[in-house]
Coordinates of C-alpha atoms in Angstrom, one line a residue:
X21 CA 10.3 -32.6 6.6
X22 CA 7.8 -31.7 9.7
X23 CA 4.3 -30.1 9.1
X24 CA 5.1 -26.6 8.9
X25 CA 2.1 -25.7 11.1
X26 CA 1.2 -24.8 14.7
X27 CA -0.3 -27.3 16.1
X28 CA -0.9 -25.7 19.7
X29 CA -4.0 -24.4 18.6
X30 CA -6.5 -25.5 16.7
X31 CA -7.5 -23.6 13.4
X32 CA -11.0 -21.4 14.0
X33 CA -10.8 -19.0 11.1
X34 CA -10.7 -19.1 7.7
X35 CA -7.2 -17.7 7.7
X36 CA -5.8 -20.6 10.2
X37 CA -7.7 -23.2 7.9
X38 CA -5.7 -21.9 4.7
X39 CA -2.7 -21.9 6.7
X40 CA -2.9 -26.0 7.1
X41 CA -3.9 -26.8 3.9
X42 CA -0.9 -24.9 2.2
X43 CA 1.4 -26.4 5.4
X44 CA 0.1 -29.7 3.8
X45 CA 1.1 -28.9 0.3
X46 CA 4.4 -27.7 1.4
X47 CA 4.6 -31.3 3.2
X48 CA 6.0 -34.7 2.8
X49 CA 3.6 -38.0 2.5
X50 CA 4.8 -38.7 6.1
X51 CA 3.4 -36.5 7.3
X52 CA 0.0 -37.6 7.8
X53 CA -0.8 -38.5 12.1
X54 CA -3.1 -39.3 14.4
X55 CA -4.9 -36.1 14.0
X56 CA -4.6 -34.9 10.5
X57 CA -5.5 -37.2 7.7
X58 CA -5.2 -35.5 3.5
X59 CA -6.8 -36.3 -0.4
X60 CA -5.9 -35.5 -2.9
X61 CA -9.6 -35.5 -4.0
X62 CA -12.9 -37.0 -3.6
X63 CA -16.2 -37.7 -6.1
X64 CA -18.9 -37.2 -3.8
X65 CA -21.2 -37.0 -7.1
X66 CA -19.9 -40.4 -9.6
X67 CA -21.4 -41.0 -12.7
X68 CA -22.3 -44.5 -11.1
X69 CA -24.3 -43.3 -8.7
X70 CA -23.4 -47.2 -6.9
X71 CA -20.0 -45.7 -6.1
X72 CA -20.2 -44.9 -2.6
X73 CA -16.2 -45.0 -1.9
X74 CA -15.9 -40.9 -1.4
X75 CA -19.0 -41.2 1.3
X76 CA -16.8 -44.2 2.7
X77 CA -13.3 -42.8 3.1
X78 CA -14.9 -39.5 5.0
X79 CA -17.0 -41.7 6.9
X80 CA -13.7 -43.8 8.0
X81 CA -12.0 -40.8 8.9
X82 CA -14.3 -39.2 10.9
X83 CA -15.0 -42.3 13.1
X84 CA -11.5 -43.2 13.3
X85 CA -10.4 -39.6 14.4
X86 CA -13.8 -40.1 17.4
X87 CA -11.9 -43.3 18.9
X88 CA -8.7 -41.5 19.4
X89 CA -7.9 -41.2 23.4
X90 CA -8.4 -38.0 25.0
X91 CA -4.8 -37.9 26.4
X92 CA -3.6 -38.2 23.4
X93 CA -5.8 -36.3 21.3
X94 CA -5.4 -33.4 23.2
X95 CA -1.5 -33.2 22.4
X96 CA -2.3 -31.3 18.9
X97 CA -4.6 -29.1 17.9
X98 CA -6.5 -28.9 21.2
X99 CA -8.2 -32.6 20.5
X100 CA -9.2 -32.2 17.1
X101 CA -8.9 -34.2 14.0
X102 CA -9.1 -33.1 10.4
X103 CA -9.5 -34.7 6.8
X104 CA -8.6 -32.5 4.3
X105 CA -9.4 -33.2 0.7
X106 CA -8.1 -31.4 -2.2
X107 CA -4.6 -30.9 -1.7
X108 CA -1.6 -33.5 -1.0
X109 CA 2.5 -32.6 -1.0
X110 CA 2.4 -33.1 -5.2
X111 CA -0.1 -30.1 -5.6
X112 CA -3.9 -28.9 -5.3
X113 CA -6.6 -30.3 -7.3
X114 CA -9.6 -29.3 -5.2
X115 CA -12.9 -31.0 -4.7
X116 CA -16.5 -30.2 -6.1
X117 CA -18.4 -27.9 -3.7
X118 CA -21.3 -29.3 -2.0
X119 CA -23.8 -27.8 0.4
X120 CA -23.8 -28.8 3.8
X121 CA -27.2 -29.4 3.6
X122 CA -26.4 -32.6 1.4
X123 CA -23.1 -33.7 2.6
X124 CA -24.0 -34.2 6.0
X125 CA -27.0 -36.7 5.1
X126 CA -24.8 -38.5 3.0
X127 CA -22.0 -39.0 5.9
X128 CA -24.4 -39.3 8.7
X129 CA -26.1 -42.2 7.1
X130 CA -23.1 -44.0 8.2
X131 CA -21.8 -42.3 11.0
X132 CA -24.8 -42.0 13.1
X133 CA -26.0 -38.7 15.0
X134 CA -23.4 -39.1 18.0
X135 CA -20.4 -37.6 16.4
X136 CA -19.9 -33.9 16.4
X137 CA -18.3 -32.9 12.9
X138 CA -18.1 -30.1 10.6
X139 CA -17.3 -29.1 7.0
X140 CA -15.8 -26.4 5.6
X141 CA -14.5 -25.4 2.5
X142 CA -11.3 -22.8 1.9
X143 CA -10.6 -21.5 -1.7
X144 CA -7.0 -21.7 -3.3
X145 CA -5.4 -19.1 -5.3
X146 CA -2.0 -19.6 -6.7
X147 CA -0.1 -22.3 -8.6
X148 CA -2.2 -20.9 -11.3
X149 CA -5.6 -21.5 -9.8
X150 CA -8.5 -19.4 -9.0
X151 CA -10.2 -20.3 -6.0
X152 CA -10.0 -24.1 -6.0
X153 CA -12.3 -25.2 -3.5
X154 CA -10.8 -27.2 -0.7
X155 CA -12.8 -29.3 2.0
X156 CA -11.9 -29.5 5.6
X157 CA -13.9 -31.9 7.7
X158 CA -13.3 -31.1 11.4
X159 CA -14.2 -33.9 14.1
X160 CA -14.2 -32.6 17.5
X161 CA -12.1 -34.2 20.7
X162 CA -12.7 -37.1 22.1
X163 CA -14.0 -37.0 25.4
X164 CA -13.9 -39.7 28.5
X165 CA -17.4 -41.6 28.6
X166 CA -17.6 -41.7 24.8
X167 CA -19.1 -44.8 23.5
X168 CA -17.2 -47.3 20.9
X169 CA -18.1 -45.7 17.1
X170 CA -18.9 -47.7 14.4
X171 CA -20.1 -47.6 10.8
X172 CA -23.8 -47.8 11.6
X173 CA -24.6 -49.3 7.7
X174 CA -23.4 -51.2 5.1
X175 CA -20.7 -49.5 2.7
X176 CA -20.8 -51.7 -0.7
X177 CA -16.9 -51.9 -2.5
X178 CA -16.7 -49.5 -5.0
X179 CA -18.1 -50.9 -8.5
X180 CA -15.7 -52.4 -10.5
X181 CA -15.0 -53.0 -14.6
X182 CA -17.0 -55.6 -16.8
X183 CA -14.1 -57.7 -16.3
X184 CA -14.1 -57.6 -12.9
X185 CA -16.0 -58.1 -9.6
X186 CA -15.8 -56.4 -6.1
X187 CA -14.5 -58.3 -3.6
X188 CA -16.7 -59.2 -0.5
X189 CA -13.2 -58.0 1.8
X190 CA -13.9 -54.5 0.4
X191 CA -17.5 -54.2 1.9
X192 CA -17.6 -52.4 5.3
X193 CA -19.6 -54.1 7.1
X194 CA -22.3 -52.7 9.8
X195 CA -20.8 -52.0 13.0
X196 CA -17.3 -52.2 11.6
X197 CA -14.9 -50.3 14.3
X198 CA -12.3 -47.9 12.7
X199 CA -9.2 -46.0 14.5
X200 CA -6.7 -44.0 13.9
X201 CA -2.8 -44.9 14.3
X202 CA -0.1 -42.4 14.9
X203 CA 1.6 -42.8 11.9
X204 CA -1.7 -41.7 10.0
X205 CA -3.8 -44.4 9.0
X206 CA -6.9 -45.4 9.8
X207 CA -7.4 -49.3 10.3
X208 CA -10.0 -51.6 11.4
X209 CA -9.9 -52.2 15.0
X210 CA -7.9 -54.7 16.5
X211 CA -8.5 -56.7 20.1
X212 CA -6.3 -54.9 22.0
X213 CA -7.8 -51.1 20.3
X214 CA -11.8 -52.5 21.4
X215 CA -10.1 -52.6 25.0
X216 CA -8.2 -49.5 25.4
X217 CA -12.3 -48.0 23.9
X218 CA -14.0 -50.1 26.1
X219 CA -12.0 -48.4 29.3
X220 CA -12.4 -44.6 27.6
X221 CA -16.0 -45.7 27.8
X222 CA -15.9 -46.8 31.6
X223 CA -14.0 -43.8 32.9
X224 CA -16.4 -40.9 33.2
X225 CA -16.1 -37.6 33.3
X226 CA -14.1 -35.7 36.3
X227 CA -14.3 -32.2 37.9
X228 CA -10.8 -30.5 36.7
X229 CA -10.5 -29.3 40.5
X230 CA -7.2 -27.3 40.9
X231 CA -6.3 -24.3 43.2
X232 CA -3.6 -21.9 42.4
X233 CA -2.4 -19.9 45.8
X234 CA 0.9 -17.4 46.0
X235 CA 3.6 -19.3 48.4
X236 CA 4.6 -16.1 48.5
X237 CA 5.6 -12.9 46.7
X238 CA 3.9 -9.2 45.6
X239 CA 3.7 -6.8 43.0
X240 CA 6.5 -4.3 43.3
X241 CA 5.6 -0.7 41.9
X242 CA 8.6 0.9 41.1
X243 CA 9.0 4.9 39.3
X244 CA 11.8 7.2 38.8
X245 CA 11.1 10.5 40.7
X246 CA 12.6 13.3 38.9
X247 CA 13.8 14.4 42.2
X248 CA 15.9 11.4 42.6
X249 CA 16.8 11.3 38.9
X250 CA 18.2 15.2 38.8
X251 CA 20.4 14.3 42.2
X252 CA 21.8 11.2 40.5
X253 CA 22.6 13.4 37.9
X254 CA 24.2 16.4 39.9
X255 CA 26.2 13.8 41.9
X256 CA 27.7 12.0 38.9
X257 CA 28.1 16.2 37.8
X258 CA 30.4 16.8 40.4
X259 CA 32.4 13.6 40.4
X260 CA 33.1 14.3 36.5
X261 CA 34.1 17.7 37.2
X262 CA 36.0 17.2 40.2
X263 CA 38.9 17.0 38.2
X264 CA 39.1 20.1 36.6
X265 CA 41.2 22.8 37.3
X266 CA 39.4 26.8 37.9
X267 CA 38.8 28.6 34.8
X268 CA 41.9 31.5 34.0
X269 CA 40.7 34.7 34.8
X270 CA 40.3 36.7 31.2
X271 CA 42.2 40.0 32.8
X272 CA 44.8 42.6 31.0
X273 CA 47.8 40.7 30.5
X274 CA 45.9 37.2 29.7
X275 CA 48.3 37.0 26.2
X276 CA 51.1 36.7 28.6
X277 CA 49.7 34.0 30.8
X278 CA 48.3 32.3 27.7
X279 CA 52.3 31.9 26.8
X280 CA 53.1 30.6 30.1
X281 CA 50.6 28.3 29.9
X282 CA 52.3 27.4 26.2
X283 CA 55.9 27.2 28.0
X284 CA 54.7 24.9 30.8
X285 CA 52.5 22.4 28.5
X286 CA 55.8 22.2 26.5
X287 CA 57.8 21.3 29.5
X288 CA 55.1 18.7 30.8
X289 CA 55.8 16.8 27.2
X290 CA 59.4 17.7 27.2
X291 CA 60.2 16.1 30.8
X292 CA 57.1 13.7 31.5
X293 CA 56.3 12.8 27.8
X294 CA 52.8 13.3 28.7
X295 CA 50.4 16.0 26.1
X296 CA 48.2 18.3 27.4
X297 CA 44.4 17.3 27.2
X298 CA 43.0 18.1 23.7
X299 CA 39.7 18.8 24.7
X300 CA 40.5 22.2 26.3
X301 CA 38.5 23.2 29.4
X302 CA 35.2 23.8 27.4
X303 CA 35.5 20.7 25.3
X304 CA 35.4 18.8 28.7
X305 CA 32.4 20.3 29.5
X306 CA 31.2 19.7 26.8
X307 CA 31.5 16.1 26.8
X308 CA 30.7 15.8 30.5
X309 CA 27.0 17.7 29.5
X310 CA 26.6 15.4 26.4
X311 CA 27.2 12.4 28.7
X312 CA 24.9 13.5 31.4
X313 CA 21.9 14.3 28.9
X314 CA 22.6 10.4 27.6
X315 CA 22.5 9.2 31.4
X316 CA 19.4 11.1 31.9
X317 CA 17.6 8.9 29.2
X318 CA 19.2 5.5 29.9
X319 CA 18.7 5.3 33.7
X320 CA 14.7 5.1 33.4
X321 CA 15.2 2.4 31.0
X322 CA 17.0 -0.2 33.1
X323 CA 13.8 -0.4 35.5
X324 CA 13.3 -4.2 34.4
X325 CA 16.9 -5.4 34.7
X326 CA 17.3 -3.4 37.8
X327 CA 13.9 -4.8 39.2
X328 CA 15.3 -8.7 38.1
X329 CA 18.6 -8.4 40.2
X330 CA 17.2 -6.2 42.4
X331 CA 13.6 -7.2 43.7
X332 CA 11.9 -10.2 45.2
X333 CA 10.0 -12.9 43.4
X334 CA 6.8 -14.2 43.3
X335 CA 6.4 -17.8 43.9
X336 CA 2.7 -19.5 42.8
X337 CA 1.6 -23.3 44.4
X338 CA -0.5 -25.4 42.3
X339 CA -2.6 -28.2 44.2
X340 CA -4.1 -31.2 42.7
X341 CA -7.9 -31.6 44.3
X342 CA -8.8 -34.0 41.4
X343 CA -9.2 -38.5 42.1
X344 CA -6.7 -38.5 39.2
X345 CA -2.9 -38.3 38.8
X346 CA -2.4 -35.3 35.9
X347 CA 0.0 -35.1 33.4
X348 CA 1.8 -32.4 31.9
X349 CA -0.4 -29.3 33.8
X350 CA 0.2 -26.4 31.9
X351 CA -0.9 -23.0 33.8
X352 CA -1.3 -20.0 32.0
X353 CA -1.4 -16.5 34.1
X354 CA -2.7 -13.5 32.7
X355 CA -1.2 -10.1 33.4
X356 CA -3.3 -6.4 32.9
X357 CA -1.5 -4.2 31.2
X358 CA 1.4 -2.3 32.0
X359 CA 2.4 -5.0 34.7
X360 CA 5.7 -6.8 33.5
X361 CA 6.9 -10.5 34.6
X362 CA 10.7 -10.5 34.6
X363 CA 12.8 -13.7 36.0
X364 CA 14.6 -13.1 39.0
X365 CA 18.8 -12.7 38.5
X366 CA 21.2 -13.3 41.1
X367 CA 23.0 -11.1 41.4
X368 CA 26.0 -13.1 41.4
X369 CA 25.4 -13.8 37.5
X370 CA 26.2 -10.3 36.6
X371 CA 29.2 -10.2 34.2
X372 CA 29.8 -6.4 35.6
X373 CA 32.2 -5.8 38.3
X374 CA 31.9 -2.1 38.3
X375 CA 28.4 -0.2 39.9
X376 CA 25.6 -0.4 37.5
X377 CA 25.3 3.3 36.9
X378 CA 29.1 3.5 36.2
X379 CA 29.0 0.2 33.6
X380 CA 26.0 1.8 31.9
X381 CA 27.4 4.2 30.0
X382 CA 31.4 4.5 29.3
X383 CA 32.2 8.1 31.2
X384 CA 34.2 11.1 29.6
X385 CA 37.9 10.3 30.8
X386 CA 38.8 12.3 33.8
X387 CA 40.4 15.7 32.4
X388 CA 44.1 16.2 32.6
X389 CA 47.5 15.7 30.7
X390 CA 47.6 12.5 28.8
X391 CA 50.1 9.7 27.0
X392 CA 50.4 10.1 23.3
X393 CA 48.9 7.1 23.0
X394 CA 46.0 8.2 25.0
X395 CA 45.9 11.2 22.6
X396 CA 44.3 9.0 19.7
X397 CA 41.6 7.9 21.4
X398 CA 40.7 11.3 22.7
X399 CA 37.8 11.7 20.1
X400 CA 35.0 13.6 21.2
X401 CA 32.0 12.2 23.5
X402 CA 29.2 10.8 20.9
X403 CA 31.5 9.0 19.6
X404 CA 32.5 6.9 22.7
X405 CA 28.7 6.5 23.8
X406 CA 28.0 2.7 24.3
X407 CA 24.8 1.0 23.4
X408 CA 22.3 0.8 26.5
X409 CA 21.9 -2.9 28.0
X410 CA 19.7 -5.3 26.1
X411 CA 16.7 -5.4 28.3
X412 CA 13.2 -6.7 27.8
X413 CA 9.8 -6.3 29.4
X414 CA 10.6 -10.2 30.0
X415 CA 13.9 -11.5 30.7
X416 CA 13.8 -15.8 30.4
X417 CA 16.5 -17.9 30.4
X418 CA 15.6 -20.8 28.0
X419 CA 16.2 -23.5 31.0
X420 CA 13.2 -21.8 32.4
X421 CA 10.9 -22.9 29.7
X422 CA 8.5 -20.3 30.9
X423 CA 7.0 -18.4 27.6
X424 CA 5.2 -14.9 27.6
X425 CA 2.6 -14.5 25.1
X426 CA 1.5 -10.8 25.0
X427 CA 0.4 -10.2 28.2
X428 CA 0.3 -14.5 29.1
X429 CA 3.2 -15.9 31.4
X430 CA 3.1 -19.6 30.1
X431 CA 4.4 -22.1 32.6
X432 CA 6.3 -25.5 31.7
X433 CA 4.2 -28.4 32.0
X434 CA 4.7 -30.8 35.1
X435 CA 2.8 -33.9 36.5
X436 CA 0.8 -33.4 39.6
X437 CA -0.5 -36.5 41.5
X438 CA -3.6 -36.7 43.5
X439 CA -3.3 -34.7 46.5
X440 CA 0.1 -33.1 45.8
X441 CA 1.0 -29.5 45.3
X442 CA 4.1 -28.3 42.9
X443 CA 5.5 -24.9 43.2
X444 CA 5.7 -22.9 40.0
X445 CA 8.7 -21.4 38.7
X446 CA 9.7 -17.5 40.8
X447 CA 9.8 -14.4 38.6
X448 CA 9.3 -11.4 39.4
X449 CA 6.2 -8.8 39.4
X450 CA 6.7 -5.3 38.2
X451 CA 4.9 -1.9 36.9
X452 CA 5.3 1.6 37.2
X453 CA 1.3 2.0 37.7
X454 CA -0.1 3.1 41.0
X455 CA -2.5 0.2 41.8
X456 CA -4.6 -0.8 44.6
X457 CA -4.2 -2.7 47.7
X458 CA -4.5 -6.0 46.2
X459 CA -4.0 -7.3 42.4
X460 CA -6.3 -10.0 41.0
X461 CA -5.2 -12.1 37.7
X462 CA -7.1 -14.8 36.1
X463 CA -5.2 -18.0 35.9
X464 CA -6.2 -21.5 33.8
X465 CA -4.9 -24.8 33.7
X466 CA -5.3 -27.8 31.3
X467 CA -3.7 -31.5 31.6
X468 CA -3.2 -33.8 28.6
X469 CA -5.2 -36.2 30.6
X470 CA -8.0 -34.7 31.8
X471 CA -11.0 -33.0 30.1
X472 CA -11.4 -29.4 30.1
X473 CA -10.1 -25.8 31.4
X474 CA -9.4 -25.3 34.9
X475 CA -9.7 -21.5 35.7
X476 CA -9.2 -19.4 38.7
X477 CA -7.9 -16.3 40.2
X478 CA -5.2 -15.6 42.6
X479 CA -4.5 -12.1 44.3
X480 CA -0.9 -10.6 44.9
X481 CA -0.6 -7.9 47.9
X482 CA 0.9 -4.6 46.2
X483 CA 4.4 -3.8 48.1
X484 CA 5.4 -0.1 48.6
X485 CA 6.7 1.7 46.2
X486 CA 9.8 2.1 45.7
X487 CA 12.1 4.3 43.8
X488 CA 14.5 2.6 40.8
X489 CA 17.8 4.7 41.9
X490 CA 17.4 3.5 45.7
X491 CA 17.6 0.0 44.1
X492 CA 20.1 1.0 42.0
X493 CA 21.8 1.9 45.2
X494 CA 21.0 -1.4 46.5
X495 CA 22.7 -3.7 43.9
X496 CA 25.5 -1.1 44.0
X497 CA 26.2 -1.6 47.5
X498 CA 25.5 -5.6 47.1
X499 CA 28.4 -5.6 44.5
X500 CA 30.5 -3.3 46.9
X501 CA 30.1 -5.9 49.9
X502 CA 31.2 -8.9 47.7
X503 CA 34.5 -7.1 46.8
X504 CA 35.2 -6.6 50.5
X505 CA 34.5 -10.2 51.1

């Protein structure tokens, strides 16, 4: 069973804290790794006040989680390591509360003063327990240019029975080196660790240089004039009702005609089999008014597919200006609000054949003598309305691997070598805002192998705008010229 928790981020609040330690409860033994470490208690306070085995085992944790690599520190919880005592996968059992002010002596009498580390305590209040105290020890990443840590005094073994004695293997000794291994343990160093520490120590510090520029691309401001709307609307009007015979004059003599009219419908279905249309002329009208209302709501909400088939995309470079080769850059752009990111579609992925006004809605049928089985499905206009498209303010196609977080358009993670560029993934920019002459958006950057947050801006000209039924009548005509071909 995996860790049920987000490891993307690492936990700042209270609320994220509680969130790890019940992720741990709900967890399997193998679950411990190289950055999360659990007890199910400690006795910081033993009645032998000899036993210093609590101090030790948060002492060995903490030094282990500071000689972790930075590269691969930085692939969970932002760098972070974390020793949490008072809860395991078989239940909570909590830890005695100390104050800060004495814990921190205790530990840094055998840590030393050059590791940056925390405590915190969460309470626990269910499985029949009111506010069991639970401690969190946070250690913070580990940075290039950090120095080989070590217990900097003597840890005796833990006292034993009358019957027996401790055993010198059980003392750590001053300067002892401890790390901490993927699988979760932490272990003496070997040969080969005190190497890969010694190079973290030699390799300093570099300036996260990278520059984000647009290839090319612009913000698209698209609206729906009413103007436009209401002549879409009169258009598809007179199409609709461009079928439809001239009303019968109501005139002296009308019951007469109304039995011609009888006597001719009765011929139709006698010599053609076909029935006259149930609706009558004012149920058509009906309908074709009740269609026309729901067209009138549904064309302002295809603005982001229509923009995605429709529109041009931006397309964002990313140079490397660092002395190193980085691995897995992740960029993360942010957007103001009321500006959408949409992927661009081809329009050669549509499923539709038909014009996209026409395949938005399913029209009335055309009026005029019908089959019999025609007749049945002659039921009046609501009832043949079909759900508007399935569109979304962002529209990504899971080969993209592009995420949007609120207003955040998260980019896959790619390896950039020293001196390279790589061009981000297209989509496209859209809002129905007027905006200025230029847009500005704040951008950063981090690599798994590098310390830090790059961070930038980059500025996107703002292209005409434009009006959604004149792209409508775009991609209309676009479909139109691939039937001819």
């Amino acid at each position: 069973m995996a860790l049920e928790f987000d490891a993307r981020r690492a936990p700042v609040r209270a609320s994220h804290y509680l969130e790890l330690v019940k992720a741990i409860r709900a967890a399997s033994a193998a679950d411990e790794s190289d950055w999360l470490e659990w007890k199910s208690t400690l006795d910081f306070r033993p009645k032998n006040k000899a036993d210093k085995s609590a101090r030790a085992h948060v002492a060995r944790a903490i030094i282990g989680f500071a000689n972790r690599q930075p590269d691969d520190a930085l692939r969970n919880v932002e760098g972070h390591g974390f020793l949490v005592v008072g809860v395991d996968p078989e239940g909570y059992y909590g830890v005695d509360e100390i104050d800060n002010v004495d814990l921190e002596p205790w530990i840094n009498e055998y840590v030393g003063d050059g590791i940056d580390w925390r405590p915190t305590y969460v309470h626990i209040s269910e499985e029949g327990h009111d506010r069991l105290p639970v401690l969190i020890i946070t250690v913070s990443p580990p940075n290039w240019g950090d120095p080989i840590f070590c217990i900097r005094k003597e840890i005796p073994p833990p006292p034993r029975s009358e019957s027996g004695q401790p055993k010198d293997k059980d003392t750590i000794r001053e300067a002892t080196v401890f790390v901490r291994r993927r699988h979760g343990r932490t272990d003496r160093a070997r040969a080969a660790d005190i190497d890969r520490l010694g190079e973290r120590l030699l390799r300093k510090h570099q300036t996260f240089d990278l520059t984000l520029t647009v290839k090319e691309g612009e913000v698209n401001r698209v609206t729906v004039p009413d103007d436009d709307l209401e002549k879409v609307i009169e258009a598809v009007r007179a199409d609709l009702l461009s079928h439809l015979p001239p009303p019968t004059a109501s005139v002296a003599g009308s019951a007469s005609r109304t039995l011609d009219q009888i006597l001719q419908d009765l011929k139709l279905e006698t010599t053609t089999g076909m029935k006259p249309d149930p609706r009558g002329r004012d149920g058509y009208l009906e309908e074709v008014e009740l269609y026309l209302e729901e067209l009138r709501r549904a064309v302002p909400q295809t603005l982001p597919e229509v923009a995605a088939l429709t529109l041009p995309a931006v397309e964002l470079r990313l140079r490397n200006d660092t002395r190193t080769h980085l691995q897995d850059v992740q960029v993360r752009l942010e957007m103001p609000e009321g500006v959408l990111p949409l992927v661009p579609v081809q329009p050669g992925e549509r499923e539709r054949d038909e014009p996209f006004l026409r395949g938005l809605l399913e029209a009335p049928r055309p009026y005029g003598p019908m089959h019999p089985m025609q007749f049945a499905r002659s039921l009046p206009y609501p009832l043949l309305v079909q759900s508007l498209p399935a569109v979304t303010p962002s529209v990504v196609p899971s080969q993209w691997d592009i995420e949007v977080e609120g207003t955040t358009v998260v980019f896959p993670a790619e390896d950039v070598r020293v001196g390279l560029s790589i061009d981000l993934p297209w989509f496209v920019m859209v809002t129905e805002r007027p905006l200025s002459v230029t847009l500005t958006l704040p951008w950063t950057a981090t690599a798994t192998n590098m310390e830090g947050t790059a961070q930038g801006t980059v500025s996107l000209p703002i292209a005409p705008e434009r009006s959604l039924l004149f792209l409508i009548e775009l991609l209309d005509g676009a479909d139109e010229s691939r039937d001819e071909d």
